Amino acid sequence: NAGVTQTPKFQVLKTGQSMTLQCAQDMNHEYMSWYRQDPGMGLRLIHYSVGAGITDQGEVPNGYNVSRSTTEDFPLRLLSAAPSQTSVYFCASSYSTLEAGNTEAFFGQGTRLTVV
Amino acid sequence: GDSVTQMEGPVTLSEEACLTINCTYTATGYPSLFWYVQYPGEGLQLLLKATKADDKGSNKGFEATYRKETTSFHLEKGSVQVSDSAVYFCALSLMEYGNKLVFGAGTILRVKS
């Protein structure tokens, strides 16, 4: 099973450039999220989605856009890259049921982004 | 708001030593609790979880018990190995908020042979 697939694995951008980080999952999970990981700060939620067509902001949404046109895909767009967006980005998917409650999140391998 | 606090690292232990990584949380509702592990250069993977008070999660020799009265979920292992060297994250999620995860800052564990 592929699970959660993120591309690219590494990216270097110049300040002001835009780009899209791709995320796809093949588990039919309803929930998808984007996190950024910075040293000493754990993972912080950027945006999340509870289903196709529904997205909402997380803790650190500024400078990022998302859309969820299908259950499988949840791309993250950097509108105008800034050095403060240098980070490792993780996409995750999960689901919940009344019986099991919140299930674990499945993470992609991450995208290491450097903005110069 | 909801938050997770875990002990700062790095934690350096010798092989076969006992491990405890403290984790406490604050939450507006009744959260599920998780420990995730991140090996060098990889994404996060679930280590163990607990969904209600007094539940004990366990995996690969690691254990953690959901203590509602002390709002804690401490990670323990009786005998660590070099292969346990990684970053460990405590996290909570609330169904009311679309299963979003709130993470602690992470604790680096280094095990020496």
mmCIF file with all atom_site columns, C-alpha atoms in Angstrom:
data_model
loop_
_atom_site.group_PDB
_atom_site.id
_atom_site.type_symbol
_atom_site.label_atom_id
_atom_site.label_alt_id
_atom_site.label_comp_id
_atom_site.label_asym_id
_atom_site.label_entity_id
_atom_site.label_seq_id
_atom_site.pdbx_PDB_ins_code
_atom_site.Cartn_x
_atom_site.Cartn_y
_atom_site.Cartn_z
_atom_site.occupancy
_atom_site.B_iso_or_equiv
_atom_site.pdbx_formal_charge
_atom_site.auth_seq_id
_atom_site.auth_comp_id
_atom_site.auth_asym_id
_atom_site.auth_atom_id
_atom_site.pdbx_PDB_model_num
ATOM 1   C CA . ASN A 1 1   ? 0.000   0.000  0.000  1.00 0.00 ? 1   ASN A CA 1
ATOM 2   C CA . ALA A 1 2   ? 1.270   3.458  -0.863 1.00 0.00 ? 2   ALA A CA 1
ATOM 3   C CA . GLY A 1 3   ? -0.348  5.176  2.141  1.00 0.00 ? 3   GLY A CA 1
ATOM 4   C CA . VAL A 1 4   ? 0.394   8.916  2.108  1.00 0.00 ? 4   VAL A CA 1
ATOM 5   C CA . THR A 1 5   ? 2.640   10.137 -0.695 1.00 0.00 ? 5   THR A CA 1
ATOM 6   C CA . GLN A 1 6   ? 4.273   13.560 -0.683 1.00 0.00 ? 6   GLN A CA 1
ATOM 7   C CA . THR A 1 7   ? 6.207   15.180 -3.488 1.00 0.00 ? 7   THR A CA 1
ATOM 8   C CA . PRO A 1 8   ? 8.768   16.579 -3.816 1.00 0.00 ? 8   PRO A CA 1
ATOM 9   C CA . LYS A 1 9   ? 11.069  15.337 -1.049 1.00 0.00 ? 9   LYS A CA 1
ATOM 10  C CA . PHE A 1 10  ? 13.374  18.357 -1.293 1.00 0.00 ? 10  PHE A CA 1
ATOM 11  C CA . GLN A 1 11  ? 12.894  21.829 -2.728 1.00 0.00 ? 11  GLN A CA 1
ATOM 12  C CA . VAL A 1 12  ? 14.839  25.067 -2.776 1.00 0.00 ? 12  VAL A CA 1
ATOM 13  C CA . LEU A 1 13  ? 12.937  28.258 -3.613 1.00 0.00 ? 13  LEU A CA 1
ATOM 14  C CA . LYS A 1 14  ? 13.910  31.847 -3.990 1.00 0.00 ? 14  LYS A CA 1
ATOM 15  C CA . THR A 1 15  ? 12.080  34.452 -1.947 1.00 0.00 ? 15  THR A CA 1
ATOM 16  C CA . GLY A 1 16  ? 8.872   35.433 -3.709 1.00 0.00 ? 16  GLY A CA 1
ATOM 17  C CA . GLN A 1 17  ? 8.506   32.266 -5.757 1.00 0.00 ? 17  GLN A CA 1
ATOM 18  C CA . SER A 1 18  ? 5.378   30.155 -5.496 1.00 0.00 ? 18  SER A CA 1
ATOM 19  C CA . MET A 1 19  ? 5.029   26.410 -5.506 1.00 0.00 ? 19  MET A CA 1
ATOM 20  C CA . THR A 1 20  ? 2.693   23.557 -4.642 1.00 0.00 ? 20  THR A CA 1
ATOM 21  C CA . LEU A 1 21  ? 3.507   20.662 -2.354 1.00 0.00 ? 21  LEU A CA 1
ATOM 22  C CA . GLN A 1 22  ? 1.576   17.589 -3.384 1.00 0.00 ? 22  GLN A CA 1
ATOM 23  C CA . CYS A 1 23  ? -0.064  15.100 -1.046 1.00 0.00 ? 23  CYS A CA 1
ATOM 24  C CA . ALA A 1 24  ? -2.089  12.039 -1.997 1.00 0.00 ? 24  ALA A CA 1
ATOM 25  C CA . GLN A 1 25  ? -3.529  9.195  0.057  1.00 0.00 ? 25  GLN A CA 1
ATOM 26  C CA . ASP A 1 26  ? -5.048  5.936  -1.117 1.00 0.00 ? 26  ASP A CA 1
ATOM 27  C CA . MET A 1 27  ? -6.775  4.863  2.108  1.00 0.00 ? 27  MET A CA 1
ATOM 28  C CA . ASN A 1 28  ? -10.056 6.733  1.531  1.00 0.00 ? 28  ASN A CA 1
ATOM 29  C CA . HIS A 1 29  ? -9.504  8.729  4.726  1.00 0.00 ? 29  HIS A CA 1
ATOM 30  C CA . GLU A 1 30  ? -11.835 11.642 5.315  1.00 0.00 ? 30  GLU A CA 1
ATOM 31  C CA . TYR A 1 31  ? -9.386  13.803 7.267  1.00 0.00 ? 31  TYR A CA 1
ATOM 32  C CA . MET A 1 32  ? -6.212  15.292 5.827  1.00 0.00 ? 32  MET A CA 1
ATOM 33  C CA . SER A 1 33  ? -3.837  17.820 7.346  1.00 0.00 ? 33  SER A CA 1
ATOM 34  C CA . TRP A 1 34  ? -0.646  19.731 6.689  1.00 0.00 ? 34  TRP A CA 1
ATOM 35  C CA . TYR A 1 35  ? 1.923   20.337 9.421  1.00 0.00 ? 35  TYR A CA 1
ATOM 36  C CA . ARG A 1 36  ? 5.248   22.070 9.515  1.00 0.00 ? 36  ARG A CA 1
ATOM 37  C CA . GLN A 1 37  ? 8.064   20.865 11.726 1.00 0.00 ? 37  GLN A CA 1
ATOM 38  C CA . ASP A 1 38  ? 10.569  23.318 13.129 1.00 0.00 ? 38  ASP A CA 1
ATOM 39  C CA . PRO A 1 39  ? 13.307  22.590 15.688 1.00 0.00 ? 39  PRO A CA 1
ATOM 40  C CA . GLY A 1 40  ? 12.073  22.736 19.275 1.00 0.00 ? 40  GLY A CA 1
ATOM 41  C CA . MET A 1 41  ? 8.482   23.429 18.247 1.00 0.00 ? 41  MET A CA 1
ATOM 42  C CA . GLY A 1 42  ? 7.090   20.038 17.397 1.00 0.00 ? 42  GLY A CA 1
ATOM 43  C CA . LEU A 1 43  ? 4.630   19.946 14.530 1.00 0.00 ? 43  LEU A CA 1
ATOM 44  C CA . ARG A 1 44  ? 2.236   22.808 14.000 1.00 0.00 ? 44  ARG A CA 1
ATOM 45  C CA . LEU A 1 45  ? -0.968  22.561 12.016 1.00 0.00 ? 45  LEU A CA 1
ATOM 46  C CA . ILE A 1 46  ? -1.155  24.717 8.894  1.00 0.00 ? 46  ILE A CA 1
ATOM 47  C CA . HIS A 1 47  ? -4.478  23.698 7.308  1.00 0.00 ? 47  HIS A CA 1
ATOM 48  C CA . TYR A 1 48  ? -6.764  20.723 7.541  1.00 0.00 ? 48  TYR A CA 1
ATOM 49  C CA . SER A 1 49  ? -9.733  19.192 5.763  1.00 0.00 ? 49  SER A CA 1
ATOM 50  C CA . VAL A 1 50  ? -12.580 17.047 7.065  1.00 0.00 ? 50  VAL A CA 1
ATOM 51  C CA . GLY A 1 51  ? -13.695 15.979 3.607  1.00 0.00 ? 51  GLY A CA 1
ATOM 52  C CA . ALA A 1 52  ? -13.714 16.865 -0.074 1.00 0.00 ? 52  ALA A CA 1
ATOM 53  C CA . GLY A 1 53  ? -14.637 20.529 -0.531 1.00 0.00 ? 53  GLY A CA 1
ATOM 54  C CA . ILE A 1 54  ? -14.130 21.410 3.148  1.00 0.00 ? 54  ILE A CA 1
ATOM 55  C CA . THR A 1 55  ? -10.977 23.044 4.484  1.00 0.00 ? 55  THR A CA 1
ATOM 56  C CA . ASP A 1 56  ? -10.114 25.156 7.491  1.00 0.00 ? 56  ASP A CA 1
ATOM 57  C CA . GLN A 1 57  ? -7.177  26.980 8.980  1.00 0.00 ? 57  GLN A CA 1
ATOM 58  C CA . GLY A 1 58  ? -4.907  25.576 11.604 1.00 0.00 ? 58  GLY A CA 1
ATOM 59  C CA . GLU A 1 59  ? -2.465  27.263 13.945 1.00 0.00 ? 59  GLU A CA 1
ATOM 60  C CA . VAL A 1 60  ? -0.110  28.789 11.333 1.00 0.00 ? 60  VAL A CA 1
ATOM 61  C CA . PRO A 1 61  ? -2.044  29.316 8.064  1.00 0.00 ? 61  PRO A CA 1
ATOM 62  C CA . ASN A 1 62  ? -0.585  32.623 6.843  1.00 0.00 ? 62  ASN A CA 1
ATOM 63  C CA . GLY A 1 63  ? 1.192   32.379 3.504  1.00 0.00 ? 63  GLY A CA 1
ATOM 64  C CA . TYR A 1 64  ? -0.388  29.038 2.591  1.00 0.00 ? 64  TYR A CA 1
ATOM 65  C CA . ASN A 1 65  ? -3.470  27.968 0.661  1.00 0.00 ? 65  ASN A CA 1
ATOM 66  C CA . VAL A 1 66  ? -5.110  24.570 0.339  1.00 0.00 ? 66  VAL A CA 1
ATOM 67  C CA . SER A 1 67  ? -7.950  22.976 -1.571 1.00 0.00 ? 67  SER A CA 1
ATOM 68  C CA . ARG A 1 68  ? -9.563  19.543 -1.418 1.00 0.00 ? 68  ARG A CA 1
ATOM 69  C CA . SER A 1 69  ? -11.343 18.747 -4.658 1.00 0.00 ? 69  SER A CA 1
ATOM 70  C CA . THR A 1 70  ? -11.088 14.966 -4.157 1.00 0.00 ? 70  THR A CA 1
ATOM 71  C CA . THR A 1 71  ? -10.834 12.662 -1.166 1.00 0.00 ? 71  THR A CA 1
ATOM 72  C CA . GLU A 1 72  ? -7.368  11.544 -2.278 1.00 0.00 ? 72  GLU A CA 1
ATOM 73  C CA . ASP A 1 73  ? -5.535  14.817 -2.846 1.00 0.00 ? 73  ASP A CA 1
ATOM 74  C CA . PHE A 1 74  ? -4.714  17.745 -0.578 1.00 0.00 ? 74  PHE A CA 1
ATOM 75  C CA . PRO A 1 75  ? -2.124  20.107 -2.136 1.00 0.00 ? 75  PRO A CA 1
ATOM 76  C CA . LEU A 1 76  ? -0.486  22.903 -0.162 1.00 0.00 ? 76  LEU A CA 1
ATOM 77  C CA . ARG A 1 77  ? 0.329   26.110 -2.043 1.00 0.00 ? 77  ARG A CA 1
ATOM 78  C CA . LEU A 1 78  ? 2.950   28.626 -1.002 1.00 0.00 ? 78  LEU A CA 1
ATOM 79  C CA . LEU A 1 79  ? 1.833   31.895 -2.519 1.00 0.00 ? 79  LEU A CA 1
ATOM 80  C CA . SER A 1 80  ? 5.034   33.938 -2.203 1.00 0.00 ? 80  SER A CA 1
ATOM 81  C CA . ALA A 1 81  ? 7.797   32.052 -0.420 1.00 0.00 ? 81  ALA A CA 1
ATOM 82  C CA . ALA A 1 82  ? 9.605   33.688 2.485  1.00 0.00 ? 82  ALA A CA 1
ATOM 83  C CA . PRO A 1 83  ? 12.689  32.511 4.436  1.00 0.00 ? 83  PRO A CA 1
ATOM 84  C CA . SER A 1 84  ? 10.421  32.000 7.471  1.00 0.00 ? 84  SER A CA 1
ATOM 85  C CA . GLN A 1 85  ? 8.755   29.187 5.541  1.00 0.00 ? 85  GLN A CA 1
ATOM 86  C CA . THR A 1 86  ? 11.950  27.163 5.521  1.00 0.00 ? 86  THR A CA 1
ATOM 87  C CA . SER A 1 87  ? 10.829  23.999 7.277  1.00 0.00 ? 87  SER A CA 1
ATOM 88  C CA . VAL A 1 88  ? 9.951   20.348 6.887  1.00 0.00 ? 88  VAL A CA 1
ATOM 89  C CA . TYR A 1 89  ? 6.350   19.849 5.801  1.00 0.00 ? 89  TYR A CA 1
ATOM 90  C CA . PHE A 1 90  ? 4.298   16.771 6.579  1.00 0.00 ? 90  PHE A CA 1
ATOM 91  C CA . CYS A 1 91  ? 0.966   15.710 5.197  1.00 0.00 ? 91  CYS A CA 1
ATOM 92  C CA . ALA A 1 92  ? -1.208  13.330 7.208  1.00 0.00 ? 92  ALA A CA 1
ATOM 93  C CA . SER A 1 93  ? -4.490  11.501 6.786  1.00 0.00 ? 93  SER A CA 1
ATOM 94  C CA . SER A 1 94  ? -6.811  9.802  9.256  1.00 0.00 ? 94  SER A CA 1
ATOM 95  C CA . TYR A 1 95  ? -10.407 8.897  9.994  1.00 0.00 ? 95  TYR A CA 1
ATOM 96  C CA . SER A 1 96  ? -12.628 8.461  13.021 1.00 0.00 ? 96  SER A CA 1
ATOM 97  C CA . THR A 1 97  ? -15.581 6.320  13.947 1.00 0.00 ? 97  THR A CA 1
ATOM 98  C CA . LEU A 1 98  ? -18.063 6.405  16.778 1.00 0.00 ? 98  LEU A CA 1
ATOM 99  C CA . GLU A 1 99  ? -16.810 3.029  17.948 1.00 0.00 ? 99  GLU A CA 1
ATOM 100 C CA . ALA A 1 100 ? -13.060 3.575  17.722 1.00 0.00 ? 100 ALA A CA 1
ATOM 101 C CA . GLY A 1 101 ? -12.944 7.333  18.216 1.00 0.00 ? 101 GLY A CA 1
ATOM 102 C CA . ASN A 1 102 ? -9.992  9.076  16.638 1.00 0.00 ? 102 ASN A CA 1
ATOM 103 C CA . THR A 1 103 ? -7.712  6.756  14.780 1.00 0.00 ? 103 THR A CA 1
ATOM 104 C CA . GLU A 1 104 ? -4.025  7.274  14.270 1.00 0.00 ? 104 GLU A CA 1
ATOM 105 C CA . ALA A 1 105 ? -2.767  9.678  11.628 1.00 0.00 ? 105 ALA A CA 1
ATOM 106 C CA . PHE A 1 106 ? -0.694  8.318  8.776  1.00 0.00 ? 106 PHE A CA 1
ATOM 107 C CA . PHE A 1 107 ? 2.124   10.618 7.721  1.00 0.00 ? 107 PHE A CA 1
ATOM 108 C CA . GLY A 1 108 ? 3.954   11.124 4.489  1.00 0.00 ? 108 GLY A CA 1
ATOM 109 C CA . GLN A 1 109 ? 7.759   11.113 4.359  1.00 0.00 ? 109 GLN A CA 1
ATOM 110 C CA . GLY A 1 110 ? 7.947   14.889 4.409  1.00 0.00 ? 110 GLY A CA 1
ATOM 111 C CA . THR A 1 111 ? 9.134   17.686 2.130  1.00 0.00 ? 111 THR A CA 1
ATOM 112 C CA . ARG A 1 112 ? 12.218  19.611 3.185  1.00 0.00 ? 112 ARG A CA 1
ATOM 113 C CA . LEU A 1 113 ? 11.807  23.157 1.885  1.00 0.00 ? 113 LEU A CA 1
ATOM 114 C CA . THR A 1 114 ? 14.503  25.811 1.929  1.00 0.00 ? 114 THR A CA 1
ATOM 115 C CA . VAL A 1 115 ? 13.701  29.397 0.954  1.00 0.00 ? 115 VAL A CA 1
ATOM 116 C CA . VAL A 1 116 ? 16.727  31.550 0.161  1.00 0.00 ? 116 VAL A CA 1
ATOM 117 C CA . GLY B 2 1   ? -6.580  26.226 24.184 1.00 0.00 ? 1   GLY B CA 1
ATOM 118 C CA . ASP B 2 2   ? -5.504  22.643 23.812 1.00 0.00 ? 2   ASP B CA 1
ATOM 119 C CA . SER B 2 3   ? -1.821  21.949 24.411 1.00 0.00 ? 3   SER B CA 1
ATOM 120 C CA . VAL B 2 4   ? 0.726   19.245 25.120 1.00 0.00 ? 4   VAL B CA 1
ATOM 121 C CA . THR B 2 5   ? 3.841   19.643 27.233 1.00 0.00 ? 5   THR B CA 1
ATOM 122 C CA . GLN B 2 6   ? 6.592   17.063 27.197 1.00 0.00 ? 6   GLN B CA 1
ATOM 123 C CA . MET B 2 7   ? 9.956   16.941 28.844 1.00 0.00 ? 7   MET B CA 1
ATOM 124 C CA . GLU B 2 8   ? 12.799  18.617 27.051 1.00 0.00 ? 8   GLU B CA 1
ATOM 125 C CA . GLY B 2 9   ? 15.663  16.640 25.683 1.00 0.00 ? 9   GLY B CA 1
ATOM 126 C CA . PRO B 2 10  ? 17.908  15.407 24.534 1.00 0.00 ? 10  PRO B CA 1
ATOM 127 C CA . VAL B 2 11  ? 17.726  12.380 26.775 1.00 0.00 ? 11  VAL B CA 1
ATOM 128 C CA . THR B 2 12  ? 20.873  10.261 26.628 1.00 0.00 ? 12  THR B CA 1
ATOM 129 C CA . LEU B 2 13  ? 20.800  6.747  28.050 1.00 0.00 ? 13  LEU B CA 1
ATOM 130 C CA . SER B 2 14  ? 22.961  3.669  27.985 1.00 0.00 ? 14  SER B CA 1
ATOM 131 C CA . GLU B 2 15  ? 21.607  0.511  26.419 1.00 0.00 ? 15  GLU B CA 1
ATOM 132 C CA . GLU B 2 16  ? 19.293  -1.452 28.758 1.00 0.00 ? 16  GLU B CA 1
ATOM 133 C CA . ALA B 2 17  ? 18.539  1.608  30.908 1.00 0.00 ? 17  ALA B CA 1
ATOM 134 C CA . CYS B 2 18  ? 14.968  2.509  31.870 1.00 0.00 ? 18  CYS B CA 1
ATOM 135 C CA . LEU B 2 19  ? 13.205  5.289  29.999 1.00 0.00 ? 19  LEU B CA 1
ATOM 136 C CA . THR B 2 20  ? 10.493  7.709  31.068 1.00 0.00 ? 20  THR B CA 1
ATOM 137 C CA . ILE B 2 21  ? 9.426   10.665 28.949 1.00 0.00 ? 21  ILE B CA 1
ATOM 138 C CA . ASN B 2 22  ? 6.870   12.827 30.708 1.00 0.00 ? 22  ASN B CA 1
ATOM 139 C CA . CYS B 2 23  ? 3.853   14.208 28.875 1.00 0.00 ? 23  CYS B CA 1
ATOM 140 C CA . THR B 2 24  ? 0.984   16.290 30.238 1.00 0.00 ? 24  THR B CA 1
ATOM 141 C CA . TYR B 2 25  ? -1.889  17.874 28.370 1.00 0.00 ? 25  TYR B CA 1
ATOM 142 C CA . THR B 2 26  ? -4.679  20.423 28.601 1.00 0.00 ? 26  THR B CA 1
ATOM 143 C CA . ALA B 2 27  ? -7.790  19.919 26.538 1.00 0.00 ? 27  ALA B CA 1
ATOM 144 C CA . THR B 2 28  ? -11.250 21.452 26.309 1.00 0.00 ? 28  THR B CA 1
ATOM 145 C CA . GLY B 2 29  ? -12.857 18.091 25.631 1.00 0.00 ? 29  GLY B CA 1
ATOM 146 C CA . TYR B 2 30  ? -12.060 14.403 26.078 1.00 0.00 ? 30  TYR B CA 1
ATOM 147 C CA . PRO B 2 31  ? -9.028  13.750 23.897 1.00 0.00 ? 31  PRO B CA 1
ATOM 148 C CA . SER B 2 32  ? -7.421  10.663 22.447 1.00 0.00 ? 32  SER B CA 1
ATOM 149 C CA . LEU B 2 33  ? -3.716  10.505 23.292 1.00 0.00 ? 33  LEU B CA 1
ATOM 150 C CA . PHE B 2 34  ? -0.856  9.318  21.136 1.00 0.00 ? 34  PHE B CA 1
ATOM 151 C CA . TRP B 2 35  ? 2.873   8.797  21.094 1.00 0.00 ? 35  TRP B CA 1
ATOM 152 C CA . TYR B 2 36  ? 4.508   9.121  17.688 1.00 0.00 ? 36  TYR B CA 1
ATOM 153 C CA . VAL B 2 37  ? 8.124   8.308  16.872 1.00 0.00 ? 37  VAL B CA 1
ATOM 154 C CA . GLN B 2 38  ? 10.305  9.835  14.180 1.00 0.00 ? 38  GLN B CA 1
ATOM 155 C CA . TYR B 2 39  ? 13.464  8.023  13.122 1.00 0.00 ? 39  TYR B CA 1
ATOM 156 C CA . PRO B 2 40  ? 16.183  10.063 11.392 1.00 0.00 ? 40  PRO B CA 1
ATOM 157 C CA . GLY B 2 41  ? 15.160  11.234 7.931  1.00 0.00 ? 41  GLY B CA 1
ATOM 158 C CA . GLU B 2 42  ? 11.701  9.714  8.143  1.00 0.00 ? 42  GLU B CA 1
ATOM 159 C CA . GLY B 2 43  ? 8.125   10.773 8.746  1.00 0.00 ? 43  GLY B CA 1
ATOM 160 C CA . LEU B 2 44  ? 6.210   10.169 11.947 1.00 0.00 ? 44  LEU B CA 1
ATOM 161 C CA . GLN B 2 45  ? 4.758   6.805  12.774 1.00 0.00 ? 45  GLN B CA 1
ATOM 162 C CA . LEU B 2 46  ? 2.392   5.830  15.533 1.00 0.00 ? 46  LEU B CA 1
ATOM 163 C CA . LEU B 2 47  ? 4.043   4.170  18.512 1.00 0.00 ? 47  LEU B CA 1
ATOM 164 C CA . LEU B 2 48  ? 0.990   3.709  20.740 1.00 0.00 ? 48  LEU B CA 1
ATOM 165 C CA . LYS B 2 49  ? -2.313  5.307  21.629 1.00 0.00 ? 49  LYS B CA 1
ATOM 166 C CA . ALA B 2 50  ? -5.082  5.401  24.239 1.00 0.00 ? 50  ALA B CA 1
ATOM 167 C CA . THR B 2 51  ? -8.602  6.672  23.731 1.00 0.00 ? 51  THR B CA 1
ATOM 168 C CA . LYS B 2 52  ? -10.068 6.754  27.243 1.00 0.00 ? 52  LYS B CA 1
ATOM 169 C CA . ALA B 2 53  ? -9.072  7.132  30.854 1.00 0.00 ? 53  ALA B CA 1
ATOM 170 C CA . ASP B 2 54  ? -7.020  4.293  32.368 1.00 0.00 ? 54  ASP B CA 1
ATOM 171 C CA . ASP B 2 55  ? -6.348  2.761  28.944 1.00 0.00 ? 55  ASP B CA 1
ATOM 172 C CA . LYS B 2 56  ? -2.789  1.529  28.541 1.00 0.00 ? 56  LYS B CA 1
ATOM 173 C CA . GLY B 2 57  ? -1.220  1.683  25.117 1.00 0.00 ? 57  GLY B CA 1
ATOM 174 C CA . SER B 2 58  ? 1.740   -0.570 24.396 1.00 0.00 ? 58  SER B CA 1
ATOM 175 C CA . ASN B 2 59  ? 3.998   -1.422 21.479 1.00 0.00 ? 59  ASN B CA 1
ATOM 176 C CA . LYS B 2 60  ? 7.591   -2.602 20.995 1.00 0.00 ? 60  LYS B CA 1
ATOM 177 C CA . GLY B 2 61  ? 8.157   -2.663 24.773 1.00 0.00 ? 61  GLY B CA 1
ATOM 178 C CA . PHE B 2 62  ? 6.932   0.913  25.231 1.00 0.00 ? 62  PHE B CA 1
ATOM 179 C CA . GLU B 2 63  ? 3.922   1.665  27.426 1.00 0.00 ? 63  GLU B CA 1
ATOM 180 C CA . ALA B 2 64  ? 1.852   4.693  28.391 1.00 0.00 ? 64  ALA B CA 1
ATOM 181 C CA . THR B 2 65  ? -1.266  4.962  30.548 1.00 0.00 ? 65  THR B CA 1
ATOM 182 C CA . TYR B 2 66  ? -3.984  7.598  30.048 1.00 0.00 ? 66  TYR B CA 1
ATOM 183 C CA . ARG B 2 67  ? -4.295  9.324  33.446 1.00 0.00 ? 67  ARG B CA 1
ATOM 184 C CA . LYS B 2 68  ? -7.258  11.683 33.387 1.00 0.00 ? 68  LYS B CA 1
ATOM 185 C CA . GLU B 2 69  ? -6.851  12.770 37.010 1.00 0.00 ? 69  GLU B CA 1
ATOM 186 C CA . THR B 2 70  ? -3.310  14.027 36.374 1.00 0.00 ? 70  THR B CA 1
ATOM 187 C CA . THR B 2 71  ? -3.843  14.800 32.648 1.00 0.00 ? 71  THR B CA 1
ATOM 188 C CA . SER B 2 72  ? -0.737  12.793 31.825 1.00 0.00 ? 72  SER B CA 1
ATOM 189 C CA . PHE B 2 73  ? 0.418   10.167 29.338 1.00 0.00 ? 73  PHE B CA 1
ATOM 190 C CA . HIS B 2 74  ? 4.020   9.354  30.244 1.00 0.00 ? 74  HIS B CA 1
ATOM 191 C CA . LEU B 2 75  ? 6.009   7.072  27.943 1.00 0.00 ? 75  LEU B CA 1
ATOM 192 C CA . GLU B 2 76  ? 8.002   4.262  29.582 1.00 0.00 ? 76  GLU B CA 1
ATOM 193 C CA . LYS B 2 77  ? 10.266  1.436  28.525 1.00 0.00 ? 77  LYS B CA 1
ATOM 194 C CA . GLY B 2 78  ? 12.079  -0.918 30.827 1.00 0.00 ? 78  GLY B CA 1
ATOM 195 C CA . SER B 2 79  ? 15.174  -1.536 28.713 1.00 0.00 ? 79  SER B CA 1
ATOM 196 C CA . VAL B 2 80  ? 16.089  0.701  25.788 1.00 0.00 ? 80  VAL B CA 1
ATOM 197 C CA . GLN B 2 81  ? 18.110  -0.326 22.765 1.00 0.00 ? 81  GLN B CA 1
ATOM 198 C CA . VAL B 2 82  ? 20.328  1.670  20.409 1.00 0.00 ? 82  VAL B CA 1
ATOM 199 C CA . SER B 2 83  ? 17.626  1.225  17.769 1.00 0.00 ? 83  SER B CA 1
ATOM 200 C CA . ASP B 2 84  ? 15.216  3.236  19.948 1.00 0.00 ? 84  ASP B CA 1
ATOM 201 C CA . SER B 2 85  ? 17.212  6.401  19.249 1.00 0.00 ? 85  SER B CA 1
ATOM 202 C CA . ALA B 2 86  ? 14.686  8.770  17.680 1.00 0.00 ? 86  ALA B CA 1
ATOM 203 C CA . VAL B 2 87  ? 12.479  11.768 18.387 1.00 0.00 ? 87  VAL B CA 1
ATOM 204 C CA . TYR B 2 88  ? 9.329   11.024 20.389 1.00 0.00 ? 88  TYR B CA 1
ATOM 205 C CA . PHE B 2 89  ? 6.220   13.201 20.166 1.00 0.00 ? 89  PHE B CA 1
ATOM 206 C CA . CYS B 2 90  ? 3.275   13.180 22.509 1.00 0.00 ? 90  CYS B CA 1
ATOM 207 C CA . ALA B 2 91  ? 0.032   14.343 20.898 1.00 0.00 ? 91  ALA B CA 1
ATOM 208 C CA . LEU B 2 92  ? -3.686  14.655 21.467 1.00 0.00 ? 92  LEU B CA 1
ATOM 209 C CA . SER B 2 93  ? -6.663  14.836 19.159 1.00 0.00 ? 93  SER B CA 1
ATOM 210 C CA . LEU B 2 94  ? -10.300 15.745 19.607 1.00 0.00 ? 94  LEU B CA 1
ATOM 211 C CA . MET B 2 95  ? -13.073 14.371 17.431 1.00 0.00 ? 95  MET B CA 1
ATOM 212 C CA . GLU B 2 96  ? -14.906 17.655 17.706 1.00 0.00 ? 96  GLU B CA 1
ATOM 213 C CA . TYR B 2 97  ? -12.123 19.309 15.725 1.00 0.00 ? 97  TYR B CA 1
ATOM 214 C CA . GLY B 2 98  ? -11.793 16.988 12.759 1.00 0.00 ? 98  GLY B CA 1
ATOM 215 C CA . ASN B 2 99  ? -9.206  14.727 14.324 1.00 0.00 ? 99  ASN B CA 1
ATOM 216 C CA . LYS B 2 100 ? -6.576  17.458 14.317 1.00 0.00 ? 100 LYS B CA 1
ATOM 217 C CA . LEU B 2 101 ? -3.432  16.606 16.239 1.00 0.00 ? 101 LEU B CA 1
ATOM 218 C CA . VAL B 2 102 ? -1.836  18.902 18.795 1.00 0.00 ? 102 VAL B CA 1
ATOM 219 C CA . PHE B 2 103 ? 1.796   17.950 19.346 1.00 0.00 ? 103 PHE B CA 1
ATOM 220 C CA . GLY B 2 104 ? 4.311   18.460 22.082 1.00 0.00 ? 104 GLY B CA 1
ATOM 221 C CA . ALA B 2 105 ? 7.714   19.856 21.123 1.00 0.00 ? 105 ALA B CA 1
ATOM 222 C CA . GLY B 2 106 ? 9.287   16.413 20.856 1.00 0.00 ? 106 GLY B CA 1
ATOM 223 C CA . THR B 2 107 ? 11.986  14.704 22.913 1.00 0.00 ? 107 THR B CA 1
ATOM 224 C CA . ILE B 2 108 ? 15.200  13.491 21.331 1.00 0.00 ? 108 ILE B CA 1
ATOM 225 C CA . LEU B 2 109 ? 16.324  10.134 22.720 1.00 0.00 ? 109 LEU B CA 1
ATOM 226 C CA . ARG B 2 110 ? 19.898  8.973  22.210 1.00 0.00 ? 110 ARG B CA 1
ATOM 227 C CA . VAL B 2 111 ? 20.854  5.488  23.344 1.00 0.00 ? 111 VAL B CA 1
ATOM 228 C CA . LYS B 2 112 ? 24.539  4.625  23.604 1.00 0.00 ? 112 LYS B CA 1
ATOM 229 C CA . SER B 2 113 ? 25.933  1.102  23.339 1.00 0.00 ? 113 SER B CA 1
#
